[in-house]
Amino acid sequence: MYYNKVEICGINTSKLTVLKEKEKIELLKRIRQGDQKARQEMINGNLRLVLSVVQKFTNRGENLDDLFQVGCIGLIKAIDNFDPNQNVRFSTYGVPMIIGEIRRHLRDNNSVRVSRSLRDLAYKAMQAKEALINRNSKEPTVEEIAKEMGAKKEDVVLALEAIVEPMSLYDPVYSDGGDTIYVMDQIGDKNSESDWMDEIVFREAMKNLGDREKQILSLRFFGGKTQMEVAKEIGISQAQVSRLEKGALDWVKKHI
């Protein structure tokens, strides 16, 4: 089932209701009073939100009907836990919940089908990385590896991610005085979730961060740079970038 067709999970997406923010708040208040009809209206009125998130996962070889159903679970959790008295739009709260549910599904049901060409590219990337380390006596960036191979940075990232278990991206690769750097910190995020998280979540929340934290998040998530590249640009260590980024993200999560 392809996302540009009008039906997903048997639902004609062209006829989905779109609620105004004021309508959502009223429904949420009724839900808090135990109104099950309002809860169903709220779910139906936000299915387009689920669809917009699911469409961002179209190139991962997953069944979109399954992802849509999983996304709906995230939507329901968001509806049940959202506080309408907070000065936050429901979509700002709901989108990360939907994303989180889908990502947990992908992680827990990891049946990675890596093509031979992708696996070959990953092995070439690891060989290039080893050669660069031997030549320069330092850890190369993804961009440097891609340049060494004559490949696109995005293709290298995709290949390396495809041959590892998803949770391995959270494995520590370096620790300095309590500041741990993880595998995922080595990879830029330019073509992942930034385009849409940018619009829905980060932009508003980042306004209240300090200048350095804003700069780090902008470079990392909107500029597609690795932590090492950010560290070089602003003149601090990668461990410091990691610590400041983590603190900024923790703050954003608490205020969205």
GROMACS .gro file of C-alpha atoms in nm:
model
  256
    1MET     CA    1   0.000   0.000   0.000
    2TYR     CA    2   0.166   0.323  -0.109
    3TYR     CA    3   0.112   0.644   0.080
    4ASN     CA    4   0.000   0.844  -0.224
    5LYS     CA    5  -0.308   0.627  -0.262
    6VAL     CA    6  -0.618   0.755  -0.091
    7GLU     CA    7  -0.674   0.452   0.131
    8ILE     CA    8  -0.459   0.332   0.419
    9CYS     CA    9  -0.596   0.064   0.651
   10GLY     CA   10  -0.922   0.088   0.455
   11ILE     CA   11  -0.957   0.459   0.537
   12ASN     CA   12  -1.019   0.708   0.259
   13THR     CA   13  -0.763   0.967   0.366
   14SER     CA   14  -0.908   1.237   0.141
   15LYS     CA   15  -1.221   1.241   0.359
   16LEU     CA   16  -1.047   1.261   0.696
   17THR     CA   17  -1.169   1.534   0.930
   18VAL     CA   18  -0.927   1.814   1.014
   19LEU     CA   19  -0.993   1.978   1.350
   20LYS     CA   20  -0.911   2.336   1.436
   21GLU     CA   21  -0.699   2.392   1.746
   22LYS     CA   22  -0.994   2.536   1.939
   23GLU     CA   23  -1.201   2.227   1.856
   24LYS     CA   24  -0.922   2.003   1.981
   25ILE     CA   25  -0.906   2.185   2.313
   26GLU     CA   26  -1.281   2.155   2.361
   27LEU     CA   27  -1.272   1.784   2.280
   28LEU     CA   28  -0.980   1.728   2.516
   29LYS     CA   29  -1.167   1.898   2.799
   30ARG     CA   30  -1.467   1.673   2.736
   31ILE     CA   31  -1.236   1.371   2.728
   32ARG     CA   32  -1.101   1.464   3.072
   33GLN     CA   33  -1.460   1.446   3.193
   34GLY     CA   34  -1.492   1.090   3.062
   35ASP     CA   35  -1.667   1.164   2.733
   36GLN     CA   36  -1.586   0.862   2.512
   37LYS     CA   37  -1.760   1.011   2.209
   38ALA     CA   38  -1.529   1.314   2.229
   39ARG     CA   39  -1.230   1.079   2.253
   40GLN     CA   40  -1.332   0.903   1.931
   41GLU     CA   41  -1.388   1.239   1.758
   42MET     CA   42  -1.042   1.350   1.869
   43ILE     CA   43  -0.886   1.031   1.731
   44ASN     CA   44  -1.068   1.060   1.399
   45GLY     CA   45  -0.984   1.428   1.374
   46ASN     CA   46  -0.610   1.364   1.403
   47LEU     CA   47  -0.564   1.070   1.168
   48ARG     CA   48  -0.415   1.308   0.911
   49LEU     CA   49  -0.147   1.391   1.168
   50VAL     CA   50  -0.064   1.020   1.191
   51LEU     CA   51  -0.058   0.994   0.813
   52SER     CA   52   0.181   1.289   0.781
   53VAL     CA   53   0.425   1.115   1.019
   54VAL     CA   54   0.391   0.773   0.853
   55GLN     CA   55   0.475   0.925   0.515
   56LYS     CA   56   0.821   1.011   0.647
   57PHE     CA   57   0.894   0.637   0.687
   58THR     CA   58   0.804   0.542   0.328
   59ASN     CA   59   1.155   0.446   0.216
   60ARG     CA   60   1.225   0.186   0.483
   61GLY     CA   61   1.056  -0.112   0.321
   62GLU     CA   62   0.788  -0.131   0.589
   63ASN     CA   63   0.418  -0.195   0.537
   64LEU     CA   64   0.250   0.145   0.564
   65ASP     CA   65  -0.077  -0.001   0.685
   66ASP     CA   66   0.110  -0.152   0.982
   67LEU     CA   67   0.292   0.175   1.053
   68PHE     CA   68  -0.035   0.368   1.033
   69GLN     CA   69  -0.192   0.140   1.293
   70VAL     CA   70   0.113   0.174   1.518
   71GLY     CA   71   0.104   0.551   1.470
   72CYS     CA   72  -0.259   0.550   1.580
   73ILE     CA   73  -0.152   0.385   1.906
   74GLY     CA   74   0.091   0.674   1.958
   75LEU     CA   75  -0.188   0.920   1.880
   76ILE     CA   76  -0.418   0.760   2.138
   77LYS     CA   77  -0.143   0.772   2.400
   78ALA     CA   78  -0.091   1.140   2.320
   79ILE     CA   79  -0.464   1.211   2.355
   80ASP     CA   80  -0.483   1.027   2.688
   81ASN     CA   81  -0.179   1.206   2.833
   82PHE     CA   82  -0.203   1.558   2.688
   83ASP     CA   83  -0.282   1.841   2.929
   84PRO     CA   84  -0.509   2.094   2.753
   85ASN     CA   85  -0.427   2.354   3.020
   86GLN     CA   86  -0.067   2.378   2.899
   87ASN     CA   87   0.010   2.649   2.645
   88VAL     CA   88   0.118   2.398   2.380
   89ARG     CA   89  -0.047   2.293   2.054
   90PHE     CA   90  -0.165   1.932   2.052
   91SER     CA   91   0.034   1.852   1.737
   92THR     CA   92   0.353   1.972   1.909
   93TYR     CA   93   0.295   1.712   2.178
   94GLY     CA   94   0.141   1.443   1.957
   95VAL     CA   95   0.397   1.418   1.678
   96PRO     CA   96   0.689   1.303   1.902
   97MET     CA   97   0.456   1.048   2.065
   98ILE     CA   98   0.357   0.909   1.725
   99ILE     CA   99   0.719   0.905   1.608
  100GLY     CA  100   0.829   0.732   1.927
  101GLU     CA  101   0.568   0.459   1.890
  102ILE     CA  102   0.668   0.393   1.529
  103ARG     CA  103   1.037   0.388   1.610
  104ARG     CA  104   0.982   0.144   1.896
  105HIS     CA  105   0.786  -0.076   1.656
  106LEU     CA  106   1.069  -0.066   1.402
  107ARG     CA  107   1.324  -0.140   1.673
  108ASP     CA  108   1.132  -0.425   1.835
  109ASN     CA  109   1.034  -0.583   1.504
  110ASN     CA  110   1.369  -0.545   1.339
  111SER     CA  111   1.370  -0.776   1.040
  112VAL     CA  112   1.637  -0.591   0.850
  113ARG     CA  113   1.660  -0.697   0.488
  114VAL     CA  114   1.990  -0.557   0.375
  115SER     CA  115   2.058  -0.572   0.005
  116ARG     CA  116   2.395  -0.703  -0.112
  117SER     CA  117   2.482  -0.365  -0.266
  118LEU     CA  118   2.408  -0.186   0.063
  119ARG     CA  119   2.612  -0.439   0.260
  120ASP     CA  120   2.903  -0.406   0.016
  121LEU     CA  121   2.889  -0.027   0.053
  122ALA     CA  122   2.896  -0.058   0.433
  123TYR     CA  123   3.201  -0.284   0.425
  124LYS     CA  124   3.378  -0.045   0.188
  125ALA     CA  125   3.293   0.239   0.428
  126MET     CA  126   3.448   0.050   0.720
  127GLN     CA  127   3.760  -0.019   0.513
  128ALA     CA  128   3.782   0.348   0.417
  129LYS     CA  129   3.740   0.448   0.782
  130GLU     CA  130   4.023   0.215   0.885
  131ALA     CA  131   4.249   0.354   0.613
  132LEU     CA  132   4.178   0.714   0.721
  133ILE     CA  133   4.250   0.633   1.085
  134ASN     CA  134   4.581   0.472   0.992
  135ARG     CA  135   4.670   0.766   0.768
  136ASN     CA  136   4.563   1.054   0.993
  137SER     CA  137   4.572   0.897   1.342
  138LYS     CA  138   4.224   1.027   1.422
  139GLU     CA  139   3.859   0.928   1.386
  140PRO     CA  140   3.727   1.042   1.045
  141THR     CA  141   3.390   1.211   0.997
  142VAL     CA  142   3.121   1.051   0.782
  143GLU     CA  143   3.187   1.317   0.518
  144GLU     CA  144   3.558   1.224   0.510
  145ILE     CA  145   3.471   0.857   0.471
  146ALA     CA  146   3.229   0.935   0.190
  147LYS     CA  147   3.490   1.150   0.013
  148GLU     CA  148   3.749   0.874   0.045
  149MET     CA  149   3.505   0.633  -0.118
  150GLY     CA  150   3.372   0.874  -0.377
  151ALA     CA  151   3.021   0.816  -0.241
  152LYS     CA  152   2.742   1.036  -0.105
  153LYS     CA  153   2.740   1.100   0.270
  154GLU     CA  154   2.373   1.000   0.291
  155ASP     CA  155   2.441   0.665   0.120
  156VAL     CA  156   2.726   0.589   0.359
  157VAL     CA  157   2.509   0.664   0.665
  158LEU     CA  158   2.226   0.452   0.528
  159ALA     CA  159   2.459   0.159   0.458
  160LEU     CA  160   2.625   0.168   0.800
  161GLU     CA  161   2.289   0.193   0.978
  162ALA     CA  162   2.151  -0.097   0.775
  163ILE     CA  163   2.406  -0.352   0.895
  164VAL     CA  164   2.373  -0.287   1.268
  165GLU     CA  165   2.097  -0.349   1.520
  166PRO     CA  166   1.903  -0.026   1.580
  167MET     CA  167   1.992  -0.008   1.948
  168SER     CA  168   2.363  -0.023   1.864
  169LEU     CA  169   2.334   0.342   1.759
  170TYR     CA  170   2.305   0.413   2.132
  171ASP     CA  171   2.620   0.221   2.224
  172PRO     CA  172   2.891   0.439   2.381
  173VAL     CA  173   3.202   0.488   2.171
  174TYR     CA  174   3.393   0.733   2.390
  175SER     CA  175   3.376   0.872   2.742
  176ASP     CA  176   3.559   1.171   2.885
  177GLY     CA  177   3.495   1.270   3.245
  178GLY     CA  178   3.137   1.149   3.241
  179ASP     CA  179   3.055   1.294   2.898
  180THR     CA  180   2.968   0.991   2.687
  181ILE     CA  181   2.961   1.002   2.306
  182TYR     CA  182   2.739   0.746   2.132
  183VAL     CA  183   2.746   0.595   1.785
  184MET     CA  184   2.446   0.809   1.686
  185ASP     CA  185   2.645   1.121   1.778
  186GLN     CA  186   2.886   1.045   1.494
  187ILE     CA  187   2.612   1.073   1.234
  188GLY     CA  188   2.456   1.396   1.105
  189ASP     CA  189   2.079   1.427   1.086
  190LYS     CA  190   2.029   1.645   0.779
  191ASN     CA  191   1.796   1.411   0.594
  192SER     CA  192   1.621   1.236   0.880
  193GLU     CA  193   1.354   1.393   1.096
  194SER     CA  194   1.476   1.752   1.090
  195ASP     CA  195   1.250   1.869   0.806
  196TRP     CA  196   0.932   1.796   0.996
  197MET     CA  197   1.043   1.804   1.359
  198ASP     CA  198   1.181   2.145   1.261
  199GLU     CA  199   0.833   2.270   1.180
  200ILE     CA  200   0.635   2.097   1.450
  201VAL     CA  201   0.857   2.077   1.755
  202PHE     CA  202   1.201   2.236   1.755
  203ARG     CA  203   1.148   2.585   1.617
  204GLU     CA  204   0.924   2.710   1.890
  205ALA     CA  205   1.102   2.539   2.178
  206MET     CA  206   1.452   2.643   2.068
  207LYS     CA  207   1.367   3.012   2.104
  208ASN     CA  208   1.404   2.979   2.481
  209LEU     CA  209   1.747   2.812   2.475
  210GLY     CA  210   2.078   2.987   2.525
  211ASP     CA  211   2.268   3.106   2.218
  212ARG     CA  212   2.524   2.823   2.227
  213GLU     CA  213   2.262   2.552   2.273
  214LYS     CA  214   2.056   2.698   1.988
  215GLN     CA  215   2.364   2.704   1.767
  216ILE     CA  216   2.448   2.340   1.846
  217LEU     CA  217   2.095   2.213   1.778
  218SER     CA  218   2.069   2.419   1.461
  219LEU     CA  219   2.397   2.282   1.325
  220ARG     CA  220   2.317   1.926   1.430
  221PHE     CA  221   1.955   1.887   1.329
  222PHE     CA  222   1.904   2.156   1.066
  223GLY     CA  223   2.257   2.172   0.928
  224GLY     CA  224   2.318   1.797   0.917
  225LYS     CA  225   2.656   1.819   1.093
  226THR     CA  226   2.812   1.559   1.318
  227GLN     CA  227   2.912   1.647   1.673
  228MET     CA  228   3.276   1.645   1.569
  229GLU     CA  229   3.203   1.897   1.292
  230VAL     CA  230   3.006   2.116   1.532
  231ALA     CA  231   3.289   2.105   1.785
  232LYS     CA  232   3.538   2.224   1.525
  233GLU     CA  233   3.308   2.503   1.408
  234ILE     CA  234   3.236   2.655   1.749
  235GLY     CA  235   3.573   2.576   1.907
  236ILE     CA  236   3.493   2.331   2.187
  237SER     CA  237   3.545   1.956   2.237
  238GLN     CA  238   3.309   1.694   2.098
  239ALA     CA  239   3.241   1.578   2.455
  240GLN     CA  240   3.127   1.931   2.544
  241VAL     CA  241   2.904   1.941   2.237
  242SER     CA  242   2.756   1.606   2.340
  243ARG     CA  243   2.683   1.730   2.692
  244LEU     CA  244   2.533   2.062   2.577
  245GLU     CA  245   2.325   1.891   2.308
  246LYS     CA  246   2.188   1.637   2.555
  247GLY     CA  247   2.100   1.911   2.804
  248ALA     CA  248   1.929   2.119   2.536
  249LEU     CA  249   1.730   1.822   2.407
  250ASP     CA  250   1.625   1.728   2.759
  251TRP     CA  251   1.503   2.085   2.810
  252VAL     CA  252   1.314   2.083   2.478
  253LYS     CA  253   1.143   1.754   2.565
  254LYS     CA  254   1.021   1.902   2.893
  255HIS     CA  255   0.877   2.209   2.725
  256ILE     CA  256   0.690   2.064   2.427
   0.00000   0.00000   0.00000
